[in-house]
Tab-separated table of C-alpha atoms and ligand atoms in Angstrom:
chain	number	residue	atom	x	y	z
L	1	MET	CA	0.281	-0.198	0.352
L	2	LYS	CA	0.879	3.619	-0.772
L	3	ARG	CA	2.388	6.340	1.942
L	4	THR	CA	0.616	8.990	2.281
L	5	ILE	CA	3.187	12.126	1.146
L	6	GLN	CA	2.860	14.890	3.560
L	7	VAL	CA	4.217	17.520	1.425
L	8	LYS	CA	5.345	21.007	3.375
L	9	GLN	CA	6.895	22.362	0.459
L	10	ILE	CA	7.587	20.948	-3.330
L	11	PRO	CA	10.911	22.390	-5.504
L	12	ASN	CA	9.844	25.065	-8.182
L	13	LEU	CA	12.228	26.498	-10.605
L	14	LYS	CA	11.023	29.692	-11.815
L	15	GLU	CA	11.201	30.491	-7.410
L	16	ALA	CA	14.285	29.174	-7.307
L	17	ALA	CA	15.481	31.930	-10.408
L	18	LYS	CA	14.390	34.425	-9.046
L	19	ARG	CA	16.828	37.029	-7.632
L	20	GLU	CA	15.482	39.956	-6.051
L	21	MET	CA	18.529	42.687	-5.324
L	22	ASN	CA	16.989	44.078	-2.753
L	23	LEU	CA	15.679	41.307	-0.186
L	24	GLN	CA	18.011	40.910	2.221
L	25	PRO	CA	18.356	37.529	3.098
L	26	GLU	CA	17.020	36.602	7.205
L	27	PHE	CA	20.408	35.710	9.616
L	28	ILE	CA	18.983	33.531	11.643
L	29	TYR	CA	20.862	32.688	14.788
L	30	GLN	CA	20.344	29.387	16.497
L	31	SER	CA	19.135	27.961	13.463
L	32	VAL	CA	18.354	24.941	14.866
L	33	GLU	CA	15.282	24.448	17.079
L	34	MET	CA	14.943	20.717	18.753
L	35	ASP	CA	12.411	20.635	21.760
L	36	GLU	CA	12.988	17.572	24.014
L	37	THR	CA	11.494	14.418	22.187
L	38	MET	CA	13.944	16.203	19.246
L	39	LYS	CA	17.090	15.887	21.541
L	40	ASN	CA	16.677	12.282	22.544
L	41	LEU	CA	15.209	10.522	19.584
L	42	GLY	CA	18.708	9.106	18.422
L	43	LYS	CA	18.884	7.580	21.725
L	44	ASN	CA	21.091	4.271	21.219
L	45	LYS	CA	19.838	4.767	17.296
L	46	LYS	CA	22.986	5.464	14.628
L	47	PHE	CA	23.404	7.445	11.476
L	48	PHE	CA	25.007	6.712	8.303
L	49	VAL	CA	25.655	10.104	5.838
L	50	ARG	CA	27.141	9.890	2.419
L	51	THR	CA	28.139	12.432	0.712
L	52	TYR	CA	28.696	13.128	-2.869
L	53	GLY	CA	30.029	16.131	-5.103
L	54	CYS	CA	31.570	19.711	-4.154
L	55	GLN	CA	32.793	21.110	-0.575
L	56	GLY	CA	30.158	23.271	-0.057
L	57	ASN	CA	27.902	19.862	-0.332
L	58	LEU	CA	30.626	18.402	2.176
L	59	ARG	CA	30.680	20.955	4.863
L	60	ASP	CA	26.375	20.127	4.734
L	61	GLY	CA	27.626	17.023	5.012
L	62	GLU	CA	29.223	17.880	8.074
L	63	VAL	CA	26.256	19.567	9.378
L	64	ILE	CA	23.966	16.847	8.814
L	65	GLU	CA	26.400	14.736	10.862
L	66	GLY	CA	26.275	17.248	13.635
L	67	ILE	CA	22.400	17.951	13.613
L	68	LEU	CA	22.252	13.688	14.600
L	69	SER	CA	24.549	13.969	16.833
L	70	LYS	CA	23.076	17.124	19.018
L	71	MET	CA	19.697	14.392	18.464
L	72	GLN	CA	22.374	11.683	20.336
L	73	TYR	CA	22.533	9.298	17.114
L	74	GLU	CA	25.486	8.086	16.766
L	75	LYS	CA	28.270	7.972	13.746
L	76	THR	CA	28.474	4.345	11.772
L	77	GLU	CA	30.567	3.734	8.707
L	78	ASN	CA	28.467	0.337	8.414
L	79	LEU	CA	24.849	0.926	6.802
L	80	GLN	CA	23.802	-2.065	7.900
L	81	GLU	CA	23.636	-0.959	11.718
L	82	ALA	CA	22.087	2.380	10.338
L	83	ASP	CA	19.158	3.843	11.570
L	84	VAL	CA	18.824	7.106	9.916
L	85	ILE	CA	20.338	7.055	6.578
L	86	ILE	CA	21.028	10.050	4.315
L	87	LEU	CA	22.234	10.806	0.687
L	88	ASN	CA	23.509	14.305	0.511
L	89	THR	CA	23.380	14.963	-3.083
L	90	CYS	CA	24.589	16.657	-6.177
L	91	ALA	CA	23.531	17.954	-9.426
L	92	VAL	CA	26.229	19.116	-11.211
L	93	ARG	CA	26.246	16.564	-14.079
L	94	GLU	CA	23.768	13.770	-15.313
L	95	ASN	CA	26.347	11.445	-13.799
L	96	ALA	CA	26.114	12.228	-10.455
L	97	GLU	CA	22.126	12.165	-10.188
L	98	LYS	CA	22.311	8.759	-11.983
L	99	LYS	CA	24.938	7.503	-8.592
L	100	VAL	CA	22.558	8.409	-6.334
L	101	PHE	CA	19.586	6.868	-7.666
L	102	GLY	CA	21.699	3.383	-8.437
L	103	GLU	CA	22.273	3.668	-4.288
L	104	ILE	CA	18.930	4.620	-3.411
L	105	GLY	CA	18.034	1.623	-5.433
L	106	LEU	CA	20.259	-1.085	-3.392
L	107	LEU	CA	19.429	0.436	-0.039
L	108	LYS	CA	15.861	-0.743	-0.267
L	109	LYS	CA	16.934	-4.053	1.270
L	110	LEU	CA	18.379	-2.618	4.047
L	111	LYS	CA	13.950	-1.614	5.869
L	112	LEU	CA	13.555	-5.335	4.621
L	113	THR	CA	15.769	-5.933	7.948
L	114	ASN	CA	15.223	-2.696	10.068
L	115	PRO	CA	11.419	-1.097	8.852
L	116	ASP	CA	11.792	1.687	11.049
L	117	LEU	CA	14.707	2.688	8.753
L	118	ILE	CA	14.533	6.430	8.319
L	119	PHE	CA	15.641	6.806	4.838
L	120	GLY	CA	16.490	10.459	3.566
L	121	VAL	CA	17.718	12.064	0.335
L	122	CYS	CA	18.744	15.862	0.506
L	123	GLY	CA	21.358	17.912	-1.370
L	124	CYS	CA	21.350	20.313	-4.966
L	125	MET	CA	19.326	17.075	-6.644
L	126	VAL	CA	16.561	17.407	-4.905
L	127	GLN	CA	16.293	20.998	-5.462
L	128	GLN	CA	14.571	20.137	-8.819
L	129	GLU	CA	10.877	19.178	-9.385
L	130	HIS	CA	11.267	16.346	-11.804
L	131	ILE	CA	13.839	14.698	-9.763
L	132	VAL	CA	11.454	14.642	-6.519
L	133	LYS	CA	8.207	13.775	-9.015
L	134	LYS	CA	10.857	10.465	-9.705
L	135	ILE	CA	12.007	9.499	-6.137
L	136	LEU	CA	8.013	9.944	-5.116
L	137	GLU	CA	7.076	7.720	-7.865
L	138	THR	CA	9.896	5.266	-8.590
L	139	CYS	CA	11.227	5.284	-4.905
L	140	GLU	CA	8.767	4.764	-2.292
L	141	HIS	CA	11.015	3.884	0.682
L	142	VAL	CA	12.661	7.133	0.882
L	143	ASP	CA	10.835	8.577	4.098
L	144	LEU	CA	12.466	11.761	3.551
L	145	VAL	CA	13.408	14.421	1.047
L	146	PHE	CA	14.854	17.814	1.939
L	147	GLY	CA	16.906	20.435	0.578
L	148	THR	CA	19.944	23.017	0.658
L	149	HIS	CA	17.612	25.416	2.408
L	150	ASN	CA	16.073	23.003	4.821
L	151	ILE	CA	19.189	21.601	6.783
L	152	HIS	CA	18.633	23.621	10.126
L	153	HIS	CA	15.234	21.920	10.318
L	154	LEU	CA	16.427	18.345	9.574
L	155	PRO	CA	15.691	17.516	13.473
L	156	SER	CA	11.705	18.242	13.207
L	157	LEU	CA	11.420	16.456	9.633
L	158	LEU	CA	13.443	13.553	11.136
L	159	LYS	CA	10.248	13.278	14.069
L	160	GLU	CA	8.256	13.590	11.546
L	161	ALA	CA	8.720	11.026	9.437
L	162	TYR	CA	9.787	8.963	12.760
L	163	PHE	CA	6.076	9.173	14.240
L	164	SER	CA	4.215	9.858	11.645
L	165	LYS	CA	5.114	6.676	9.050
L	166	GLU	CA	4.242	9.278	6.417
L	167	ARG	CA	7.116	10.406	3.760
L	168	VAL	CA	8.190	13.567	4.720
L	169	ILE	CA	8.618	16.317	1.598
L	170	GLU	CA	10.516	19.892	2.134
L	171	VAL	CA	12.105	21.680	-0.080
L	172	LEU	CA	11.966	25.494	-0.246
L	173	SER	CA	13.147	26.785	-3.587
L	174	ASN	CA	13.129	30.379	-2.930
L	175	GLN	CA	16.499	32.749	-2.436
L	176	GLY	CA	17.753	31.654	0.721
L	177	ASN	CA	18.613	33.117	3.673
L	178	ILE	CA	21.757	32.334	6.701
L	179	ALA	CA	21.550	30.231	8.928
L	180	GLU	CA	24.165	30.674	11.673
L	181	ASP	CA	25.240	28.918	14.877
L	182	LEU	CA	24.859	25.328	13.096
L	183	PRO	CA	26.386	22.042	14.760
L	184	SER	CA	28.918	20.404	12.447
L	185	ILE	CA	30.826	17.188	12.503
L	186	ARG	CA	34.365	18.346	10.509
L	187	ALA	CA	36.033	15.455	8.740
L	188	SER	CA	39.313	16.546	10.031
L	189	LYS	CA	40.849	17.726	13.149
L	190	THR	CA	43.377	19.970	11.162
L	191	LYS	CA	41.783	21.395	8.271
L	192	ALA	CA	38.650	23.201	7.645
L	193	TRP	CA	35.689	23.979	5.472
L	194	VAL	CA	34.136	27.436	6.383
L	195	ASN	CA	31.166	28.814	4.083
L	196	ILE	CA	32.051	32.744	3.469
L	197	MET	CA	28.493	32.303	1.740
L	198	TYR	CA	26.549	30.961	-0.156
L	199	GLY	CA	24.365	30.726	-3.834
L	200	CYS	CA	25.202	32.323	-7.166
L	201	ASN	CA	24.209	34.925	-9.717
L	202	LYS	CA	26.463	33.930	-12.632
L	203	PHE	CA	23.602	31.934	-13.611
L	204	CYS	CA	26.733	30.093	-16.361
L	205	THR	CA	23.742	28.984	-19.305
L	206	TYR	CA	25.361	24.933	-18.689
L	207	CYS	CA	24.879	25.348	-14.545
L	208	ILE	CA	22.105	24.089	-12.364
L	209	VAL	CA	23.710	25.723	-9.125
L	210	PRO	CA	22.570	28.922	-9.124
L	211	TYR	CA	18.529	27.253	-8.688
L	212	THR	CA	20.145	24.781	-5.739
L	213	ARG	CA	21.608	27.014	-3.748
L	214	GLY	CA	19.602	30.187	-4.580
L	215	LYS	CA	20.662	33.836	-4.843
L	216	GLU	CA	24.612	34.692	-3.463
L	217	ARG	CA	24.339	35.347	-0.124
L	218	SER	CA	26.847	36.526	2.463
L	219	ARG	CA	27.976	36.041	5.757
L	220	LYS	CA	28.452	38.588	7.916
L	221	SER	CA	32.471	39.306	8.483
L	222	VAL	CA	32.077	38.711	12.502
L	223	ASP	CA	30.746	35.886	11.785
L	224	ILE	CA	33.094	34.179	9.614
L	225	LEU	CA	36.305	35.679	11.170
L	226	LYS	CA	34.526	34.329	14.747
L	227	GLU	CA	34.748	30.765	13.650
L	228	ILE	CA	37.803	30.659	11.879
L	229	GLN	CA	39.459	32.309	15.345
L	230	GLU	CA	37.814	29.222	17.507
L	231	LEU	CA	39.498	26.485	14.954
L	232	LYS	CA	42.869	28.150	15.321
L	233	ASP	CA	42.143	28.265	18.970
L	234	GLN	CA	40.894	24.348	18.896
L	235	GLY	CA	44.359	23.924	17.118
L	236	TYR	CA	43.044	23.896	13.302
L	237	LEU	CA	46.466	24.289	10.995
L	238	GLU	CA	43.781	24.926	7.938
L	239	VAL	CA	40.605	27.265	6.400
L	240	THR	CA	39.670	26.943	2.975
L	241	VAL	CA	37.272	29.544	2.545
L	242	LEU	CA	33.852	28.233	0.480
L	243	GLY	CA	31.309	30.016	-1.803
L	244	GLN	CA	30.629	29.097	-5.404
L	245	ASN	CA	31.812	32.376	-6.452
L	246	VAL	CA	34.470	34.107	-3.227
L	247	ASN	CA	34.900	36.971	-5.433
L	248	ALA	CA	31.376	38.435	-5.075
L	249	TYR	CA	31.398	38.277	-1.251
L	250	GLY	CA	31.077	41.185	0.249
L	251	LYS	CA	28.966	42.906	-2.571
L	252	ASP	CA	25.250	42.106	-1.377
L	253	LEU	CA	26.400	43.237	2.612
L	254	HIS	CA	27.273	46.392	0.271
L	255	ASP	CA	30.554	45.688	3.548
L	256	ILE	CA	34.025	44.307	3.178
L	257	SER	CA	35.200	42.996	0.354
L	258	PHE	CA	36.872	38.926	-0.811
L	259	ALA	CA	39.993	40.995	-0.166
L	260	GLN	CA	39.914	42.589	2.595
L	261	LEU	CA	38.315	39.435	4.119
L	262	LEU	CA	40.415	37.632	2.929
L	263	GLU	CA	43.303	40.237	5.329
L	264	GLN	CA	41.472	40.204	8.093
L	265	ILE	CA	41.675	36.072	8.079
L	266	ALA	CA	45.291	36.001	7.419
L	267	LEU	CA	46.143	37.916	10.430
L	268	ILE	CA	44.879	35.593	12.997
L	269	GLY	CA	47.371	33.397	11.951
L	270	ILE	CA	46.028	30.564	10.958
L	271	LYS	CA	49.303	28.574	9.564
L	272	ARG	CA	47.769	27.310	5.721
L	273	ILE	CA	44.547	30.010	4.133
L	274	ARG	CA	43.163	28.393	0.802
L	275	PHE	CA	39.683	29.937	-0.982
L	276	THR	CA	37.680	28.322	-3.733
L	277	THR	CA	36.188	29.161	-6.372
L	278	SER	CA	37.559	32.216	-8.163
L	279	HIS	CA	35.651	33.658	-10.895
L	280	PRO	CA	37.539	34.652	-13.638
L	281	TRP	CA	35.241	38.121	-13.973
L	282	ASP	CA	35.123	39.746	-10.413
L	283	PHE	CA	39.201	38.314	-9.312
L	284	SER	CA	40.242	41.885	-8.230
L	285	GLU	CA	44.248	43.368	-8.357
L	286	GLU	CA	43.695	44.308	-4.614
L	287	LEU	CA	42.995	40.395	-3.996
L	288	ILE	CA	46.388	39.369	-5.554
L	289	ASP	CA	47.791	41.690	-3.555
L	290	VAL	CA	46.918	40.340	-1.122
L	291	ILE	CA	47.755	37.197	-1.875
L	292	ALA	CA	51.107	37.412	-2.837
L	293	LYS	CA	51.375	39.827	0.549
L	294	TYR	CA	50.554	36.902	3.074
L	295	ASP	CA	53.408	34.019	3.670
L	296	ASN	CA	49.780	31.805	5.493
L	297	ILE	CA	47.363	32.627	1.652
L	298	MET	CA	48.690	29.459	-0.183
L	299	PRO	CA	49.719	30.178	-3.429
L	300	HIS	CA	47.017	28.414	-4.969
L	301	ILE	CA	44.113	29.947	-7.216
L	302	HIS	CA	41.859	27.456	-9.145
L	303	LEU	CA	40.333	29.470	-11.576
L	304	PRO	CA	37.986	28.031	-13.956
L	305	VAL	CA	38.035	28.677	-17.032
L	306	GLN	CA	35.483	25.995	-18.940
L	307	SER	CA	36.489	26.990	-22.624
L	308	GLY	CA	39.328	28.765	-24.358
L	309	ASP	CA	37.114	29.731	-27.462
L	310	ASP	CA	35.483	32.924	-27.222
L	311	THR	CA	32.159	31.674	-28.830
L	312	ILE	CA	31.647	29.027	-26.078
L	313	LEU	CA	32.659	31.220	-23.571
L	314	ARG	CA	29.614	33.838	-25.046
L	315	LYS	CA	27.352	31.175	-25.220
L	316	MET	CA	28.345	29.441	-21.600
L	317	GLY	CA	27.497	33.273	-20.282
L	318	ARG	CA	30.935	33.709	-18.988
L	319	ARG	CA	31.222	37.427	-19.093
L	320	TYR	CA	34.765	37.140	-20.388
L	321	THR	CA	37.264	36.650	-23.480
L	322	THR	CA	40.341	34.324	-23.723
L	323	GLN	CA	42.516	37.276	-23.769
L	324	SER	CA	40.809	39.219	-20.675
L	325	TYR	CA	41.907	34.786	-18.811
L	326	LEU	CA	45.300	35.110	-20.135
L	327	GLU	CA	45.734	39.139	-19.080
L	328	LEU	CA	44.758	37.820	-15.646
L	329	VAL	CA	46.765	34.894	-15.625
L	330	GLN	CA	49.524	37.024	-16.468
L	331	LYS	CA	48.556	39.789	-13.887
L	332	ILE	CA	48.766	36.634	-10.778
L	333	ARG	CA	51.945	35.252	-12.498
L	334	THR	CA	54.180	38.145	-11.857
L	335	LYS	CA	52.369	39.152	-8.637
L	336	ILE	CA	53.324	35.390	-7.054
L	337	PRO	CA	55.775	34.227	-8.990
L	338	ASN	CA	55.351	30.936	-6.958
L	339	VAL	CA	51.328	30.753	-8.033
L	340	ALA	CA	49.560	27.374	-8.767
L	341	LEU	CA	47.295	27.684	-11.135
L	342	THR	CA	44.030	24.290	-11.603
L	343	THR	CA	41.263	25.611	-13.867
L	344	ASP	CA	38.068	23.590	-14.745
L	345	ILE	CA	36.594	22.248	-18.123
L	346	ILE	CA	33.720	21.040	-20.380
L	347	VAL	CA	34.564	19.232	-23.316
L	348	GLY	CA	31.086	19.333	-25.922
L	349	PHE	CA	29.379	21.784	-25.095
L	350	PRO	CA	26.335	22.505	-27.343
L	351	ASN	CA	27.901	22.322	-31.407
L	352	GLU	CA	31.450	23.002	-29.925
L	353	SER	CA	32.775	22.524	-33.421
L	354	GLU	CA	36.682	21.853	-33.590
L	355	GLU	CA	38.205	24.864	-34.473
L	356	ASN	CA	36.248	25.743	-30.436
L	357	PHE	CA	37.545	23.002	-29.291
L	358	GLU	CA	41.033	22.752	-30.731
L	359	ASN	CA	41.070	26.665	-29.566
L	360	THR	CA	40.535	25.002	-25.827
L	361	LEU	CA	43.294	22.709	-25.906
L	362	LYS	CA	45.758	26.041	-27.456
L	363	LEU	CA	44.812	27.308	-24.099
L	364	VAL	CA	45.333	24.936	-22.553
L	365	GLU	CA	48.883	25.013	-23.595
L	366	GLN	CA	49.595	28.731	-23.010
L	367	VAL	CA	48.611	28.899	-19.370
L	368	ARG	CA	50.255	25.423	-18.087
L	369	TYR	CA	47.587	25.317	-15.152
L	370	ASP	CA	49.040	22.222	-12.789
L	371	SER	CA	46.386	20.430	-12.466
L	372	ALA	CA	42.765	20.827	-14.191
L	373	PHE	CA	39.751	18.889	-13.379
L	374	THR	CA	37.680	17.570	-17.166
L	375	PHE	CA	34.324	17.269	-18.037
L	376	ILE	CA	32.180	16.394	-20.851
L	377	TYR	CA	28.919	18.425	-20.486
L	378	SER	CA	26.080	17.709	-19.159
L	379	PRO	CA	22.256	19.200	-19.750
L	380	ARG	CA	20.562	19.973	-16.559
L	381	VAL	CA	16.522	20.316	-16.854
L	382	GLY	CA	16.036	23.958	-16.525
L	383	THR	CA	19.289	26.153	-18.185
L	384	PRO	CA	19.816	27.200	-20.805
L	385	ALA	CA	22.519	25.212	-22.025
L	386	ALA	CA	19.936	22.045	-21.822
L	387	ARG	CA	17.341	24.276	-24.568
L	388	LEU	CA	20.002	24.481	-27.203
L	389	GLU	CA	20.538	21.324	-30.272
L	390	ASP	CA	23.223	19.979	-30.333
L	391	ASN	CA	24.916	18.815	-33.346
L	392	VAL	CA	28.208	17.285	-32.026
L	393	ASP	CA	28.070	13.348	-31.578
L	394	MET	CA	28.898	11.439	-27.785
L	395	THR	CA	31.530	9.951	-29.144
L	396	THR	CA	32.862	12.920	-30.516
L	397	LYS	CA	33.004	13.851	-27.393
L	398	LYS	CA	34.684	11.719	-25.965
L	399	GLN	CA	38.040	11.334	-28.080
L	400	ARG	CA	38.020	14.949	-27.143
L	401	PHE	CA	37.839	15.127	-24.120
L	402	ASN	CA	40.381	12.198	-24.297
L	403	ARG	CA	42.953	14.479	-26.457
L	404	LEU	CA	42.460	17.544	-23.361
L	405	THR	CA	43.114	15.275	-20.680
L	406	ALA	CA	46.645	13.794	-22.755
L	407	VAL	CA	47.544	17.321	-23.089
L	408	ILE	CA	46.587	18.492	-19.449
L	409	SER	CA	48.611	14.918	-17.743
L	410	LYS	CA	51.705	15.491	-20.607
L	411	ILE	CA	52.251	19.462	-18.410
L	412	GLN	CA	51.353	18.419	-15.486
L	413	LEU	CA	53.683	15.649	-15.625
L	414	GLU	CA	56.624	18.415	-16.462
L	415	LYS	CA	55.357	20.632	-14.117
L	416	TYR	CA	55.374	18.343	-10.551
L	417	LYS	CA	59.160	17.096	-12.290
L	418	THR	CA	60.117	20.168	-11.130
L	419	TYR	CA	60.279	19.783	-7.835
L	420	GLN	CA	62.701	16.759	-7.793
L	421	ASP	CA	64.861	16.705	-5.141
L	422	GLN	CA	63.024	20.206	-4.002
L	423	VAL	CA	62.320	20.092	0.039
L	424	VAL	CA	58.505	21.413	0.221
L	425	LYS	CA	56.485	21.833	3.114
L	426	VAL	CA	54.049	19.456	3.767
L	427	LEU	CA	50.525	19.304	5.624
L	428	VAL	CA	50.379	15.392	6.728
L	429	GLU	CA	47.065	14.804	6.531
L	430	GLY	CA	47.747	10.898	7.378
L	431	TYR	CA	47.788	8.071	5.783
L	432	SER	CA	47.924	7.251	2.246
L	433	LYS	CA	44.970	5.455	1.207
L	434	THR	CA	46.361	3.004	-1.478
L	435	ASN	CA	48.968	1.769	1.453
L	436	PRO	CA	48.752	2.340	5.016
L	437	SER	CA	52.453	2.458	5.867
L	438	ILE	CA	52.976	6.067	3.969
L	439	LEU	CA	52.156	8.891	5.277
L	440	SER	CA	49.885	12.025	2.778
L	441	GLY	CA	49.669	15.180	2.387
L	442	TYR	CA	49.781	18.813	0.338
L	443	THR	CA	52.510	20.893	-0.415
L	444	GLU	CA	52.163	24.917	-0.232
L	445	ASP	CA	50.752	24.852	-3.544
L	446	MET	CA	48.249	21.966	-3.620
L	447	LYS	CA	50.132	18.943	-4.892
L	448	LEU	CA	49.376	15.863	-3.442
L	449	VAL	CA	52.379	14.115	-1.373
L	450	ASN	CA	53.001	10.507	-0.564
L	451	PHE	CA	56.341	9.864	1.973
L	452	LYS	CA	57.798	8.099	4.615
L	453	GLY	CA	58.304	9.216	7.306
L	454	ASN	CA	57.080	8.581	11.326
L	455	PRO	CA	53.372	8.815	11.773
L	456	GLU	CA	53.792	10.743	14.632
L	457	PHE	CA	53.843	13.864	12.530
L	458	ILE	CA	50.534	13.557	11.410
L	459	GLY	CA	48.890	16.957	12.003
L	460	LYS	CA	52.189	19.023	11.855
L	461	ILE	CA	53.643	20.626	8.526
L	462	VAL	CA	56.845	19.057	7.599
L	463	PRO	CA	59.725	19.759	5.799
L	464	VAL	CA	59.513	16.211	2.920
L	465	LEU	CA	62.562	15.783	0.234
L	466	ILE	CA	61.252	14.947	-3.302
L	467	HIS	CA	62.719	11.900	-5.414
L	468	LYS	CA	60.067	10.550	-7.581
L	469	CYS	CA	57.679	12.910	-9.649
L	470	LYS	CA	54.453	11.318	-11.235
L	471	THR	CA	51.700	12.475	-12.784
L	472	PHE	CA	49.202	13.573	-10.036
L	473	THR	CA	51.168	12.523	-7.125
L	474	LEU	CA	54.877	13.222	-5.554
L	475	GLU	CA	57.129	10.491	-3.599
L	476	GLY	CA	59.226	10.937	-1.263
L	477	GLU	CA	60.712	11.263	2.890
L	478	ILE	CA	60.693	13.654	5.560
L	479	LEU	CA	63.193	15.249	6.661
L	480	GLU	CA	62.823	14.478	10.381
L	481	THR	CA	66.043	16.570	11.606
L	482	ARG	CA	65.203	19.125	9.340
L	483	CYS	CA	60.847	18.930	11.263
L	484	ALA	CA	61.931	21.681	14.185
L	485	GLN	CA	62.176	25.191	11.627
L	486	ALA	CA	59.071	24.030	9.354
U	1	5AD	N1	28.662	19.343	-17.398
U	1	5AD	C1	29.386	19.570	-17.370
U	1	5AD	N2	30.211	20.352	-16.372
U	1	5AD	C2	29.330	21.027	-15.441
U	1	5AD	N3	30.244	21.914	-14.625
U	1	5AD	C3	28.692	22.676	-14.414
U	1	5AD	N4	27.549	22.458	-15.287
U	1	5AD	C4	28.414	21.240	-15.646
U	1	5AD	C5	27.641	20.743	-17.048
U	1	5AD	N5	26.143	21.114	-16.911
U	1	5AD	C6	31.762	21.594	-14.163
U	1	5AD	C7	31.824	22.976	-14.082
U	1	5AD	C8	32.554	23.896	-13.068
U	1	5AD	C9	32.485	22.734	-11.941
U	1	5AD	C10	31.940	22.222	-11.090
U	1	5AD	O1	31.433	21.199	-12.688
U	1	5AD	O2	33.210	22.646	-14.962
U	1	5AD	O3	33.268	24.916	-12.534
U	2	SF4	FE1	27.715	27.554	-11.642
U	2	SF4	FE2	28.786	29.646	-13.078
U	2	SF4	FE3	28.481	29.908	-10.431
U	2	SF4	FE4	29.719	28.331	-10.800
U	2	SF4	S1	29.390	30.526	-11.502
U	2	SF4	S2	28.334	28.234	-9.845
U	2	SF4	S3	29.791	27.837	-12.871
U	2	SF4	S4	26.798	29.242	-12.820
């Protein structure tokens, strides 16, 4: 028998696309409200959260875990023993969505052994009308669906799903508010993600994010600086400040700019500061100067170019030309000579010609990125690009993708080889994923290093001598005698 559905809010693309520029977001402090039942709902129960996608989503995953722990649920890595399972999803490409539907199907059998299991799906995917419809129609075992703007309501949603036995749906599609004082379980004890803003107003024609995450809205600088000061006091060595486009920080508040915020973060004195992502269109000179000035702002800039062809860039709505992008790269490299540049590139945008594609190859050869994330264009329902007819077949797109990654890898290896016999500073994160007797961590300019050394250095920044350079990693050993000076 089909269960009743309690629809509190369902997503709506038109609402999500609205941008009322004068409308200020509401700042909600102590945003997670819990009555006595909610505070005790998780006693002797366990939760399992799986997150897909970007760092913003990973940070949401930490908050979801934090809220569940406040309800006394205990974390488990074992799906079989979980009483609450939450899939925190990504919508940026179709592949990510397919994976989630596969996972939802696989998890159905867990309901047979544990009928009290609450199974929830949240994140960017469920901000889309057609996905919620599909879940409601084809995934009867999903009990709870909540959106990116509804995370702080998780206690009451979970309580209702648990006691009512109905399926509960709450996905708000609006420009979004700012929920503060969110509890969280951070994934690491040494490096932390800190949101400085939410949403995106750029509306690149291929991208679903402005619809799933709402309007660009900045957290107040006092709240951000307080969070980072607390992280430093707790012993964190690295923070990565997050936003879909951090360069837009503060524009809505008419307060300080991103460059000024970054400077204040640098002055807190945390050892390593990173930021992501930067849109090339509003990357200011002031920002380049701040990065150059402070040793604790890491010399790595992720600067998504998406395409090296002006016609495609225009169709993507990217607001810059290859010339202005290359000028920006030049300015950055002049002022920050040791900077590592990485990027995102989409291959196979609708009607991309061989010439358009070759312009991307040329740009990659010119810039010589330290590394790049490459994607085959994936049409997203409701975006302008998805309405374009496309005359390029998938075989051609895949061939172009392979040609592009070959060029990127060749340059990357050449770049990595310059580290041979150099000493680099590495923040030791733990053991290598592929070899538990080897340690692993990142250099200041974001190169992954696997190395021999004493595990007592985990959580510290140490000098590592590089012996071997591969395309994606460097290998070496800790110079233990020099550790005290690192
Ligand atoms: N298809 C393929 N790649 C996409 N990206 C965003 N939207 C799409 C899409 N529809 C890529 C962009 C972005 C990165 C996070 O994902 O390169 O920078
Ligand atoms: Fe998507 Fe463009 Fe916004 Fe990045 S800047 S999140 S690609 S719309």
